[in-house]
Amino acid sequence: IKRIAFDDYHKSWCEIATTKATESRKDPMPVPYPHLKALYDGLEKEDLQEEIEEQDKEFNYIMYGAFKKGRKARVTLDKKLARINRMKNCYIMDKPLEASTSVTQDLPTRTKPVQPNSNTQDEEMCDKEVDSLVGWTAQLNLDELEGD
């Protein structure tokens, strides 16, 4: 087993092939990197490492986009407080709304206040309903029901 350059390998297989490659497929290096041909022919370890790093950067740029923006500078406490005060001025009113505004005057008001039912009243109503259901079921005629 002996090592040969990729160009020699590719050339020999192109001669052996029964069908000829089209012009667009004759280039053995489909991706045009500046030093890619040297990778196939053999590079020194440092040069190879540099080329790998360049390709890795290009891959990351293509896959994940460019993130060259540095982190924002740390916001100081004074800047945070100033921003909070600006937001307070925008969103919080200095004085409360008056009771008689045009919006509240147009709204209908209830004439009779609703009083909440006490628990005892609810229980009494439920008991009456249960008693009436028990009385109704007792009056049912089983013969008529089975006949249907």
PDB file of N, CA and C in Angstrom, residues 55-102:
ATOM      1  N   GLN A  55     -11.868  26.780   8.100  1.00  0.00           N
ATOM      2  CA  GLN A  55     -13.073  26.100   7.626  1.00  0.00           C
ATOM      3  C   GLN A  55     -14.113  26.000   8.735  1.00  0.00           C
ATOM      4  N   ASP A  56     -13.662  25.814   9.956  1.00  0.00           N
ATOM      5  CA  ASP A  56     -14.577  25.744  11.091  1.00  0.00           C
ATOM      6  C   ASP A  56     -15.277  27.088  11.291  1.00  0.00           C
ATOM      7  N   LYS A  57     -14.525  28.186  11.171  1.00  0.00           N
ATOM      8  CA  LYS A  57     -15.126  29.517  11.294  1.00  0.00           C
ATOM      9  C   LYS A  57     -16.163  29.744  10.195  1.00  0.00           C
ATOM     10  N   GLU A  58     -15.810  29.339   8.976  1.00  0.00           N
ATOM     11  CA  GLU A  58     -16.741  29.513   7.866  1.00  0.00           C
ATOM     12  C   GLU A  58     -17.998  28.669   8.073  1.00  0.00           C
ATOM     13  N   PHE A  59     -17.831  27.449   8.549  1.00  0.00           N
ATOM     14  CA  PHE A  59     -18.975  26.582   8.825  1.00  0.00           C
ATOM     15  C   PHE A  59     -19.873  27.206   9.890  1.00  0.00           C
ATOM     16  N   ASN A  60     -19.270  27.677  10.979  1.00  0.00           N
ATOM     17  CA  ASN A  60     -20.059  28.291  12.050  1.00  0.00           C
ATOM     18  C   ASN A  60     -20.784  29.535  11.556  1.00  0.00           C
ATOM     19  N   TYR A  61     -20.123  30.307  10.698  1.00  0.00           N
ATOM     20  CA  TYR A  61     -20.760  31.500  10.148  1.00  0.00           C
ATOM     21  C   TYR A  61     -21.975  31.115   9.311  1.00  0.00           C
ATOM     22  N   ILE A  62     -21.825  30.079   8.487  1.00  0.00           N
ATOM     23  CA  ILE A  62     -22.930  29.650   7.625  1.00  0.00           C
ATOM     24  C   ILE A  62     -24.060  29.043   8.450  1.00  0.00           C
ATOM     25  N   MET A  63     -23.717  28.200   9.408  1.00  0.00           N
ATOM     26  CA  MET A  63     -24.741  27.493  10.184  1.00  0.00           C
ATOM     27  C   MET A  63     -25.425  28.386  11.214  1.00  0.00           C
ATOM     28  N   TYR A  64     -24.665  29.202  11.913  1.00  0.00           N
ATOM     29  CA  TYR A  64     -25.210  29.919  13.061  1.00  0.00           C
ATOM     30  C   TYR A  64     -25.237  31.426  12.878  1.00  0.00           C
ATOM     31  N   GLY A  65     -24.709  31.946  11.799  1.00  0.00           N
ATOM     32  CA  GLY A  65     -24.699  33.383  11.576  1.00  0.00           C
ATOM     33  C   GLY A  65     -23.509  34.035  12.244  1.00  0.00           C
ATOM     34  N   ALA A  66     -23.380  35.327  12.003  1.00  0.00           N
ATOM     35  CA  ALA A  66     -22.236  36.060  12.550  1.00  0.00           C
ATOM     36  C   ALA A  66     -22.619  36.654  13.894  1.00  0.00           C
ATOM     37  N   PHE A  67     -21.880  36.316  14.892  1.00  0.00           N
ATOM     38  CA  PHE A  67     -22.109  36.862  16.229  1.00  0.00           C
ATOM     39  C   PHE A  67     -20.862  37.618  16.661  1.00  0.00           C
ATOM     40  N   LYS A  68     -20.548  38.669  15.936  1.00  0.00           N
ATOM     41  CA  LYS A  68     -19.344  39.412  16.259  1.00  0.00           C
ATOM     42  C   LYS A  68     -19.626  40.552  17.217  1.00  0.00           C
ATOM     43  N   LYS A  69     -20.875  40.783  17.518  1.00  0.00           N
ATOM     44  CA  LYS A  69     -21.202  41.848  18.451  1.00  0.00           C
ATOM     45  C   LYS A  69     -20.752  41.437  19.840  1.00  0.00           C
ATOM     46  N   GLY A  70     -20.064  42.327  20.477  1.00  0.00           N
ATOM     47  CA  GLY A  70     -19.645  42.048  21.841  1.00  0.00           C
ATOM     48  C   GLY A  70     -20.808  42.225  22.791  1.00  0.00           C
ATOM     49  N   ARG A  71     -20.640  41.760  23.977  1.00  0.00           N
ATOM     50  CA  ARG A  71     -21.699  41.949  24.967  1.00  0.00           C
ATOM     51  C   ARG A  71     -21.832  43.422  25.295  1.00  0.00           C
ATOM     52  N   LYS A  72     -23.018  43.791  25.663  1.00  0.00           N
ATOM     53  CA  LYS A  72     -23.248  45.179  26.035  1.00  0.00           C
ATOM     54  C   LYS A  72     -22.441  45.499  27.285  1.00  0.00           C
ATOM     55  N   ALA A  73     -22.029  46.727  27.336  1.00  0.00           N
ATOM     56  CA  ALA A  73     -21.289  47.150  28.521  1.00  0.00           C
ATOM     57  C   ALA A  73     -22.223  47.065  29.722  1.00  0.00           C
ATOM     58  N   ARG A  74     -21.670  46.775  30.843  1.00  0.00           N
ATOM     59  CA  ARG A  74     -22.500  46.653  32.045  1.00  0.00           C
ATOM     60  C   ARG A  74     -23.182  47.981  32.345  1.00  0.00           C
ATOM     61  N   VAL A  75     -24.453  47.894  32.619  1.00  0.00           N
ATOM     62  CA  VAL A  75     -25.231  49.080  32.929  1.00  0.00           C
ATOM     63  C   VAL A  75     -25.022  49.396  34.402  1.00  0.00           C
ATOM     64  N   THR A  76     -24.693  50.633  34.659  1.00  0.00           N
ATOM     65  CA  THR A  76     -24.449  51.025  36.047  1.00  0.00           C
ATOM     66  C   THR A  76     -25.775  51.213  36.770  1.00  0.00           C
ATOM     67  N   LEU A  77     -25.696  51.276  38.065  1.00  0.00           N
ATOM     68  CA  LEU A  77     -26.890  51.442  38.892  1.00  0.00           C
ATOM     69  C   LEU A  77     -27.561  52.775  38.599  1.00  0.00           C
ATOM     70  N   ASP A  78     -26.769  53.821  38.370  1.00  0.00           N
ATOM     71  CA  ASP A  78     -27.348  55.133  38.071  1.00  0.00           C
ATOM     72  C   ASP A  78     -28.161  55.097  36.778  1.00  0.00           C
ATOM     73  N   LYS A  79     -27.644  54.401  35.773  1.00  0.00           N
ATOM     74  CA  LYS A  79     -28.365  54.309  34.506  1.00  0.00           C
ATOM     75  C   LYS A  79     -29.659  53.521  34.678  1.00  0.00           C
ATOM     76  N   LYS A  80     -29.613  52.462  35.483  1.00  0.00           N
ATOM     77  CA  LYS A  80     -30.823  51.676  35.725  1.00  0.00           C
ATOM     78  C   LYS A  80     -31.882  52.517  36.428  1.00  0.00           C
ATOM     79  N   LEU A  81     -31.466  53.271  37.451  1.00  0.00           N
ATOM     80  CA  LEU A  81     -32.419  54.104  38.188  1.00  0.00           C
ATOM     81  C   LEU A  81     -32.996  55.197  37.295  1.00  0.00           C
ATOM     82  N   ALA A  82     -32.165  55.777  36.443  1.00  0.00           N
ATOM     83  CA  ALA A  82     -32.664  56.807  35.530  1.00  0.00           C
ATOM     84  C   ALA A  82     -33.694  56.213  34.576  1.00  0.00           C
ATOM     85  N   ARG A  83     -33.449  55.010  34.097  1.00  0.00           N
ATOM     86  CA  ARG A  83     -34.388  54.354  33.189  1.00  0.00           C
ATOM     87  C   ARG A  83     -35.701  54.043  33.906  1.00  0.00           C
ATOM     88  N   ILE A  84     -35.615  53.584  35.139  1.00  0.00           N
ATOM     89  CA  ILE A  84     -36.826  53.292  35.915  1.00  0.00           C
ATOM     90  C   ILE A  84     -37.640  54.563  36.127  1.00  0.00           C
ATOM     91  N   ASN A  85     -36.967  55.663  36.429  1.00  0.00           N
ATOM     92  CA  ASN A  85     -37.683  56.930  36.625  1.00  0.00           C
ATOM     93  C   ASN A  85     -38.357  57.390  35.339  1.00  0.00           C
ATOM     94  N   ARG A  86     -37.698  57.220  34.202  1.00  0.00           N
ATOM     95  CA  ARG A  86     -38.323  57.582  32.924  1.00  0.00           C
ATOM     96  C   ARG A  86     -39.559  56.726  32.683  1.00  0.00           C
ATOM     97  N   MET A  87     -39.468  55.436  33.005  1.00  0.00           N
ATOM     98  CA  MET A  87     -40.615  54.550  32.816  1.00  0.00           C
ATOM     99  C   MET A  87     -41.752  54.925  33.757  1.00  0.00           C
ATOM    100  N   LYS A  88     -41.412  55.312  34.978  1.00  0.00           N
ATOM    101  CA  LYS A  88     -42.451  55.740  35.923  1.00  0.00           C
ATOM    102  C   LYS A  88     -43.188  56.953  35.375  1.00  0.00           C
ATOM    103  N   ASN A  89     -42.432  57.894  34.822  1.00  0.00           N
ATOM    104  CA  ASN A  89     -43.066  59.097  34.272  1.00  0.00           C
ATOM    105  C   ASN A  89     -43.986  58.758  33.114  1.00  0.00           C
ATOM    106  N   CYS A  90     -43.645  57.735  32.356  1.00  0.00           N
ATOM    107  CA  CYS A  90     -44.477  57.357  31.208  1.00  0.00           C
ATOM    108  C   CYS A  90     -45.741  56.624  31.635  1.00  0.00           C
ATOM    109  N   TYR A  91     -45.616  55.714  32.569  1.00  0.00           N
ATOM    110  CA  TYR A  91     -46.710  54.784  32.859  1.00  0.00           C
ATOM    111  C   TYR A  91     -47.509  55.088  34.122  1.00  0.00           C
ATOM    112  N   ILE A  92     -46.940  55.772  35.072  1.00  0.00           N
ATOM    113  CA  ILE A  92     -47.642  56.026  36.330  1.00  0.00           C
ATOM    114  C   ILE A  92     -48.084  57.480  36.354  1.00  0.00           C
ATOM    115  N   MET A  93     -49.372  57.679  36.626  1.00  0.00           N
ATOM    116  CA  MET A  93     -49.906  59.039  36.665  1.00  0.00           C
ATOM    117  C   MET A  93     -49.589  59.667  38.010  1.00  0.00           C
ATOM    118  N   ASP A  94     -49.385  60.980  37.972  1.00  0.00           N
ATOM    119  CA  ASP A  94     -49.052  61.695  39.206  1.00  0.00           C
ATOM    120  C   ASP A  94     -50.246  61.817  40.140  1.00  0.00           C
ATOM    121  N   LYS A  95     -51.438  62.042  39.595  1.00  0.00           N
ATOM    122  CA  LYS A  95     -52.615  62.195  40.446  1.00  0.00           C
ATOM    123  C   LYS A  95     -53.640  61.125  40.091  1.00  0.00           C
ATOM    124  N   PRO A  96     -54.434  60.685  41.046  1.00  0.00           N
ATOM    125  CA  PRO A  96     -55.445  59.660  40.756  1.00  0.00           C
ATOM    126  C   PRO A  96     -56.572  60.243  39.911  1.00  0.00           C
ATOM    127  N   LEU A  97     -57.297  59.366  39.228  1.00  0.00           N
ATOM    128  CA  LEU A  97     -58.434  59.800  38.427  1.00  0.00           C
ATOM    129  C   LEU A  97     -59.535  60.331  39.323  1.00  0.00           C
ATOM    130  N   GLU A  98     -60.231  61.342  38.836  1.00  0.00           N
ATOM    131  CA  GLU A  98     -61.348  61.883  39.599  1.00  0.00           C
ATOM    132  C   GLU A  98     -62.529  60.927  39.495  1.00  0.00           C
ATOM    133  N   ALA A  99     -63.391  60.955  40.481  1.00  0.00           N
ATOM    134  CA  ALA A  99     -64.527  60.036  40.514  1.00  0.00           C
ATOM    135  C   ALA A  99     -65.522  60.337  39.399  1.00  0.00           C
ATOM    136  N   SER A 100     -65.663  61.602  39.033  1.00  0.00           N
ATOM    137  CA  SER A 100     -66.659  61.946  38.014  1.00  0.00           C
ATOM    138  C   SER A 100     -65.944  62.276  36.700  1.00  0.00           C
ATOM    139  N   THR A 101     -65.729  61.276  35.924  1.00  0.00           N
ATOM    140  CA  THR A 101     -65.173  61.490  34.590  1.00  0.00           C
ATOM    141  C   THR A 101     -66.252  61.178  33.578  1.00  0.00           C
ATOM    142  N   SER A 102     -66.031  61.540  32.359  1.00  0.00           N
ATOM    143  CA  SER A 102     -67.047  61.323  31.330  1.00  0.00           C
ATOM    144  C   SER A 102     -67.288  59.836  31.092  1.00  0.00           C
TER     145      SER A 102
END
